[in-house]
Amino acid sequence: MTAAASAPEPETTELEPLLTRLGTNIRSGNLGSWPVIIALVLVVIVFGVYAQNFFTPANFTNIITQMAGTALIAYGVVFVLLIGEIDLSVAFVSGVAGVVVAETQLPNGLNAPWYVCVFLALLAATLIGVFQGSIVALIGVPSFVVTLAGYEIWQGVILRSLSQGVIVIQKPQINDFSNYLFSTTSGWIMAAVVSIAYVGGMVGSALSGRRHGIPFRDPYYLAIKCAVVVVVSFLTVYILNKDRGVPLALLLMVGGLVVWTFVSKRTTFGRHVYAVGGNAEAARRAGINVARIRILVFAISGGMAGLGGIVLAARLNSVDLNAGGGTLLIDAIAAAVIGGTSLFGGRGEIRNALIGAALISTVSNGMFILGYTTGTIFIVTGIILLLAVTFDTIVRRLQVRSGR
């Protein structure tokens, strides 16, 4: 028997131990979202011990409704960051969407049906994204400059549109975007659907890869991931049902996560987004229409900012001169970056925005309960963002050294 014949085939080698892979990933900087997930767990434990009423179903519901608008806006921000660009206008674009949905529902105005109001708001925000993305992609103006100008322009539009100062949203269907609560039974059904869909998708993907000759590594890790998602889904519904039920805002966040994760991971467009973020010139030479990808990405950013703006307006049942203001911009961008999306492009996932938004909202909520001032909360949030960006820079260097 020859040496070549006696050599084991690659497919028959022993599975790489989980701990060995973990050590390799740490050394190469391939940590994914685990650092921020661990940080979120630690934050929850600390506030659970020291903040009175933090571990209550009502406060849990409050955190979810607080983070919903920011998370939805951050989903769009992730796409922009993936191609190595930035969108500084998302906060006031969301404010414009809130103004549109509020203006068009007025009984003494257009008095349109609620779904027409929502459609027009989403359309306006998406067209803003297309407009800004076209300037970036077709003319070549840096996205920082274009969206910084947009930051000023759309803020001015809001101020000119709200001459009366405040518009109360009177259509309950619009306010339901943040305030509607599902029944107990509906909550359990949603938990079951999410669990079955996730487990089925993960197992189906693993089996499909195996049929195509891709080794099936770490089955225990796959089982742990599936178990964690199932437990988190049912535990979340259990806690929310102890209060008033699952809010529609949570369903919107989960739905957006599923849809945009599928788009980014399972479609040609998604692969092109990562390719442009990794190396735009190489992507162009490979036949990818880089300009079209950039325009579509900014359209997604605008559309998600619009949806987030509707949720934020619904939470207050109104819009005012501060729509899109405050810390919304920094929170949306920080949610994406803190969650693990790289500022340098080409690395990140949609779930990063959800995890980052959860961390920001939890920290803000816990510190508020403990009686800290708004200034202190701003300082802590800024420190977290700085640490996240510093960590991202270090990880990028480790990946370069490891040849990733």
PDB file of N, CA and C in Angstrom, residues 57 60-61 64 182-192 194-195 230-247 250:
ATOM      1  N   PRO A  57     -41.376  42.133  34.845  1.00  0.00           N
ATOM      2  CA  PRO A  57     -41.933  42.038  33.481  1.00  0.00           C
ATOM      3  C   PRO A  57     -42.249  43.397  32.874  1.00  0.00           C
ATOM      4  N   PHE A  60     -39.099  44.936  31.602  1.00  0.00           N
ATOM      5  CA  PHE A  60     -38.645  44.205  30.421  1.00  0.00           C
ATOM      6  C   PHE A  60     -39.405  44.677  29.183  1.00  0.00           C
ATOM      7  N   THR A  61     -40.714  44.832  29.317  1.00  0.00           N
ATOM      8  CA  THR A  61     -41.525  45.356  28.223  1.00  0.00           C
ATOM      9  C   THR A  61     -41.076  46.769  27.858  1.00  0.00           C
ATOM     10  N   ILE A  64     -37.890  46.765  25.748  1.00  0.00           N
ATOM     11  CA  ILE A  64     -38.137  46.340  24.370  1.00  0.00           C
ATOM     12  C   ILE A  64     -38.744  47.468  23.552  1.00  0.00           C
ATOM     13  N   PHE A 182     -49.952  41.598  21.922  1.00  0.00           N
ATOM     14  CA  PHE A 182     -50.598  40.359  21.515  1.00  0.00           C
ATOM     15  C   PHE A 182     -51.105  39.591  22.728  1.00  0.00           C
ATOM     16  N   SER A 183     -52.057  38.708  22.480  1.00  0.00           N
ATOM     17  CA  SER A 183     -52.603  37.883  23.556  1.00  0.00           C
ATOM     18  C   SER A 183     -51.568  36.853  24.014  1.00  0.00           C
ATOM     19  N   THR A 184     -51.848  36.244  25.162  1.00  0.00           N
ATOM     20  CA  THR A 184     -50.936  35.238  25.710  1.00  0.00           C
ATOM     21  C   THR A 184     -50.742  34.084  24.737  1.00  0.00           C
ATOM     22  N   THR A 185     -51.833  33.604  24.165  1.00  0.00           N
ATOM     23  CA  THR A 185     -51.749  32.481  23.222  1.00  0.00           C
ATOM     24  C   THR A 185     -50.937  32.854  21.986  1.00  0.00           C
ATOM     25  N   SER A 186     -51.156  34.046  21.472  1.00  0.00           N
ATOM     26  CA  SER A 186     -50.398  34.500  20.298  1.00  0.00           C
ATOM     27  C   SER A 186     -48.905  34.555  20.589  1.00  0.00           C
ATOM     28  N   GLY A 187     -48.559  34.961  21.803  1.00  0.00           N
ATOM     29  CA  GLY A 187     -47.154  35.016  22.185  1.00  0.00           C
ATOM     30  C   GLY A 187     -46.504  33.646  22.155  1.00  0.00           C
ATOM     31  N   TRP A 188     -47.191  32.637  22.715  1.00  0.00           N
ATOM     32  CA  TRP A 188     -46.636  31.281  22.694  1.00  0.00           C
ATOM     33  C   TRP A 188     -46.508  30.755  21.268  1.00  0.00           C
ATOM     34  N   ILE A 189     -47.474  31.073  20.427  1.00  0.00           N
ATOM     35  CA  ILE A 189     -47.415  30.633  19.028  1.00  0.00           C
ATOM     36  C   ILE A 189     -46.207  31.250  18.330  1.00  0.00           C
ATOM     37  N   MET A 190     -45.966  32.535  18.579  1.00  0.00           N
ATOM     38  CA  MET A 190     -44.817  33.201  17.974  1.00  0.00           C
ATOM     39  C   MET A 190     -43.505  32.588  18.449  1.00  0.00           C
ATOM     40  N   ALA A 191     -43.420  32.265  19.741  1.00  0.00           N
ATOM     41  CA  ALA A 191     -42.209  31.633  20.262  1.00  0.00           C
ATOM     42  C   ALA A 191     -41.974  30.288  19.591  1.00  0.00           C
ATOM     43  N   ALA A 192     -43.041  29.529  19.392  1.00  0.00           N
ATOM     44  CA  ALA A 192     -42.922  28.219  18.751  1.00  0.00           C
ATOM     45  C   ALA A 192     -42.492  28.361  17.296  1.00  0.00           C
ATOM     46  N   VAL A 194     -40.842  30.881  15.866  1.00  0.00           N
ATOM     47  CA  VAL A 194     -39.454  31.331  15.803  1.00  0.00           C
ATOM     48  C   VAL A 194     -38.499  30.180  16.093  1.00  0.00           C
ATOM     49  N   SER A 195     -38.805  29.377  17.101  1.00  0.00           N
ATOM     50  CA  SER A 195     -37.938  28.263  17.476  1.00  0.00           C
ATOM     51  C   SER A 195     -37.860  27.226  16.362  1.00  0.00           C
ATOM     52  N   VAL A 230     -34.139  28.662  21.385  1.00  0.00           N
ATOM     53  CA  VAL A 230     -35.434  28.154  21.838  1.00  0.00           C
ATOM     54  C   VAL A 230     -35.736  28.631  23.252  1.00  0.00           C
ATOM     55  N   VAL A 231     -34.746  28.516  24.141  1.00  0.00           N
ATOM     56  CA  VAL A 231     -34.947  28.928  25.530  1.00  0.00           C
ATOM     57  C   VAL A 231     -35.214  30.425  25.615  1.00  0.00           C
ATOM     58  N   VAL A 232     -34.422  31.234  24.891  1.00  0.00           N
ATOM     59  CA  VAL A 232     -34.596  32.687  24.926  1.00  0.00           C
ATOM     60  C   VAL A 232     -35.973  33.075  24.382  1.00  0.00           C
ATOM     61  N   SER A 233     -36.411  32.423  23.316  1.00  0.00           N
ATOM     62  CA  SER A 233     -37.717  32.740  22.713  1.00  0.00           C
ATOM     63  C   SER A 233     -38.850  32.504  23.699  1.00  0.00           C
ATOM     64  N   PHE A 234     -38.876  31.316  24.301  1.00  0.00           N
ATOM     65  CA  PHE A 234     -39.968  30.984  25.212  1.00  0.00           C
ATOM     66  C   PHE A 234     -39.858  31.756  26.531  1.00  0.00           C
ATOM     67  N   LEU A 235     -38.619  32.006  26.995  1.00  0.00           N
ATOM     68  CA  LEU A 235     -38.445  32.777  28.218  1.00  0.00           C
ATOM     69  C   LEU A 235     -38.899  34.220  28.018  1.00  0.00           C
ATOM     70  N   THR A 236     -38.588  34.791  26.855  1.00  0.00           N
ATOM     71  CA  THR A 236     -39.022  36.157  26.556  1.00  0.00           C
ATOM     72  C   THR A 236     -40.535  36.268  26.564  1.00  0.00           C
ATOM     73  N   VAL A 237     -41.199  35.336  25.899  1.00  0.00           N
ATOM     74  CA  VAL A 237     -42.664  35.349  25.861  1.00  0.00           C
ATOM     75  C   VAL A 237     -43.238  35.135  27.260  1.00  0.00           C
ATOM     76  N   TYR A 238     -42.621  34.252  28.028  1.00  0.00           N
ATOM     77  CA  TYR A 238     -43.098  33.990  29.398  1.00  0.00           C
ATOM     78  C   TYR A 238     -43.065  35.257  30.249  1.00  0.00           C
ATOM     79  N   ILE A 239     -41.943  35.988  30.160  1.00  0.00           N
ATOM     80  CA  ILE A 239     -41.801  37.218  30.948  1.00  0.00           C
ATOM     81  C   ILE A 239     -42.793  38.282  30.476  1.00  0.00           C
ATOM     82  N   LEU A 240     -42.910  38.453  29.152  1.00  0.00           N
ATOM     83  CA  LEU A 240     -43.818  39.470  28.617  1.00  0.00           C
ATOM     84  C   LEU A 240     -45.271  39.147  28.937  1.00  0.00           C
ATOM     85  N   ASN A 241     -45.614  37.870  28.913  1.00  0.00           N
ATOM     86  CA  ASN A 241     -46.988  37.485  29.255  1.00  0.00           C
ATOM     87  C   ASN A 241     -47.290  37.726  30.728  1.00  0.00           C
ATOM     88  N   LYS A 242     -46.253  37.781  31.548  1.00  0.00           N
ATOM     89  CA  LYS A 242     -46.453  38.117  32.959  1.00  0.00           C
ATOM     90  C   LYS A 242     -46.845  39.590  33.119  1.00  0.00           C
ATOM     91  N   ASP A 243     -46.516  40.389  32.107  1.00  0.00           N
ATOM     92  CA  ASP A 243     -46.913  41.794  32.122  1.00  0.00           C
ATOM     93  C   ASP A 243     -48.228  41.966  31.347  1.00  0.00           C
ATOM     94  N   ARG A 244     -48.143  42.377  30.094  1.00  0.00           N
ATOM     95  CA  ARG A 244     -49.364  42.620  29.318  1.00  0.00           C
ATOM     96  C   ARG A 244     -49.382  41.870  27.996  1.00  0.00           C
ATOM     97  N   GLY A 245     -48.310  41.169  27.673  1.00  0.00           N
ATOM     98  CA  GLY A 245     -48.237  40.437  26.421  1.00  0.00           C
ATOM     99  C   GLY A 245     -47.083  40.893  25.556  1.00  0.00           C
ATOM    100  N   VAL A 246     -46.896  40.214  24.440  1.00  0.00           N
ATOM    101  CA  VAL A 246     -45.800  40.525  23.524  1.00  0.00           C
ATOM    102  C   VAL A 246     -46.149  41.771  22.711  1.00  0.00           C
ATOM    103  N   PRO A 247     -45.306  42.813  22.732  1.00  0.00           N
ATOM    104  CA  PRO A 247     -45.595  44.026  21.952  1.00  0.00           C
ATOM    105  C   PRO A 247     -45.304  43.827  20.469  1.00  0.00           C
ATOM    106  N   LEU A 250     -41.695  44.225  19.253  1.00  0.00           N
ATOM    107  CA  LEU A 250     -40.780  43.085  19.281  1.00  0.00           C
ATOM    108  C   LEU A 250     -40.917  42.263  18.003  1.00  0.00           C
TER     109      LEU A 250
END
